[in-house]
Amino acid sequence: MSTSQAAREGAEKRIVVLISGSGTNLQALIDACASSSIPNARIVLVFSNRKAAYGLERARTSQPPIPTGYLALVTYLKANPGKTRVDYDVAVAKSVLEAKPDIVVLAGWMHILSAEFLEVLYEGSPRGRDLPILNLHPALPGAFDGANALGRAYDAFKAGEIKNTGVMVHRVVPEVDRGEPVVVREVEIKEGDSLEDLEARVHEIEHRIIVEATRQVLEQQGPAP
Ligand SMILES: Nc1nc2c(c(=O)[nH]1)N[C@@H](CN(C=O)c1ccc(C(=O)N[C@@H](CCC(=O)O)C(=O)O)cc1)CN2
Ligand SMILES: NCC(=O)N[C@@H]1O[C@H](COP(=O)([O-])[O-])[C@@H](O)[C@H]1O
């Protein structure tokens, strides 16, 4: 094995995390890298579409601080008359590529990404279409795709339509929440649960499976080409 190959073999895996909110799942990833629950890995960029996302503060105050980026769709469109939502997605993808990720994790990223986002990442990454792009979604595969999945699951439970719900980490494809599941966990809904009770139960499981899925995918991944 050449020195450069050995270096690549041992190189830290570079994680980029996309967020839109509080970042409790980002925090789980930060903690997992710090404790080597995800071995030999480092979060090299936290990117948000919302300036006020507290997850950006989590990154900035992490030890050592994690580089952050921010670009809101509305801000981009106002600053770039004639540009489109797809142009925005391409701009986000280019920002992500600059961090040279081995994996991209959407952890509460609340913006539907176009196929162009994926194509720019695949074309710009040495890993090509093998670059893993994961998303955390608070529902079982095919159950409640899209936003407010947990609220819709709760309403379905109250209507007697479902007995349980779930959480998954899946690969990102253009069709929202339809990518191949990586980790899936069922979540019990108990009689008398409030929505807050269910949210707390789901969040606890989310914080575990986002680490499990990221570790699992990185373990299966070879060195960067
Ligand atoms: N191409 C894909 N993009 C995204 C996926 C995906 O699987 N494929 N997952 C979502 C995350 N997500 C659910 O897991 C999700 C997030 C947001 C929305 C949504 O309707 N967003 C609206 C804006 C809502 C808001 O700003 O509050 C929108 O993008 O117009 C649906 C699903 C992330 N992207
Ligand atoms: N459809 C995507 C979606 O609903 N994602 C949800 O956003 C939250 C982010 O929390 P966090 O900012 O505290 O990590 C999580 O509960 C996650 O399931």
PDB file of C-alpha atoms in Angstrom, residues 15 19 21 34-35 42 46 52 61 70 79 90 106 114 125-126 129 157 165-166 182 188 199 201 203 207 212-213 217:
ATOM      1  CA  ILE A  15     -19.257  14.919   7.518  1.00  0.00           C
ATOM      2  CA  ILE A  19     -30.068  21.837   9.320  1.00  0.00           C
ATOM      3  CA  GLY A  21     -33.702  24.339  13.287  1.00  0.00           C
ATOM      4  CA  ALA A  34     -16.221  13.633  19.925  1.00  0.00           C
ATOM      5  CA  SER A  35     -16.715  10.310  21.744  1.00  0.00           C
ATOM      6  CA  ARG A  42     -15.258  15.047  11.875  1.00  0.00           C
ATOM      7  CA  VAL A  46     -22.917  22.798   9.293  1.00  0.00           C
ATOM      8  CA  ALA A  52     -31.669  31.882  13.205  1.00  0.00           C
ATOM      9  CA  THR A  61     -19.731  26.973  20.209  1.00  0.00           C
ATOM     10  CA  TYR A  70     -26.076  29.882   5.780  1.00  0.00           C
ATOM     11  CA  ALA A  79     -30.151  39.035  -4.242  1.00  0.00           C
ATOM     12  CA  VAL A  90     -27.057  24.406  -6.984  1.00  0.00           C
ATOM     13  CA  LEU A 106     -29.848  16.182   6.379  1.00  0.00           C
ATOM     14  CA  SER A 114     -34.129  19.339  -6.555  1.00  0.00           C
ATOM     15  CA  SER A 125     -17.424  14.694  -5.486  1.00  0.00           C
ATOM     16  CA  PRO A 126     -14.541  12.222  -6.011  1.00  0.00           C
ATOM     17  CA  ARG A 129     -22.843   8.739  -7.145  1.00  0.00           C
ATOM     18  CA  PHE A 157     -53.524   7.578  15.670  1.00  0.00           C
ATOM     19  CA  THR A 165     -45.452   5.223  13.928  1.00  0.00           C
ATOM     20  CA  GLY A 166     -41.693   5.271  13.418  1.00  0.00           C
ATOM     21  CA  VAL A 182     -30.793   2.786   6.065  1.00  0.00           C
ATOM     22  CA  GLU A 188     -45.070   3.106  20.053  1.00  0.00           C
ATOM     23  CA  GLU A 199     -42.455  13.981  19.996  1.00  0.00           C
ATOM     24  CA  ARG A 201     -40.294   9.597  22.410  1.00  0.00           C
ATOM     25  CA  HIS A 203     -36.699  12.617  19.317  1.00  0.00           C
ATOM     26  CA  HIS A 207     -30.792  11.033  18.272  1.00  0.00           C
ATOM     27  CA  GLU A 212     -26.224   4.632  13.990  1.00  0.00           C
ATOM     28  CA  ALA A 213     -26.996   5.300  10.321  1.00  0.00           C
ATOM     29  CA  VAL A 217     -22.676   4.062   6.144  1.00  0.00           C
TER      30      VAL A 217
END
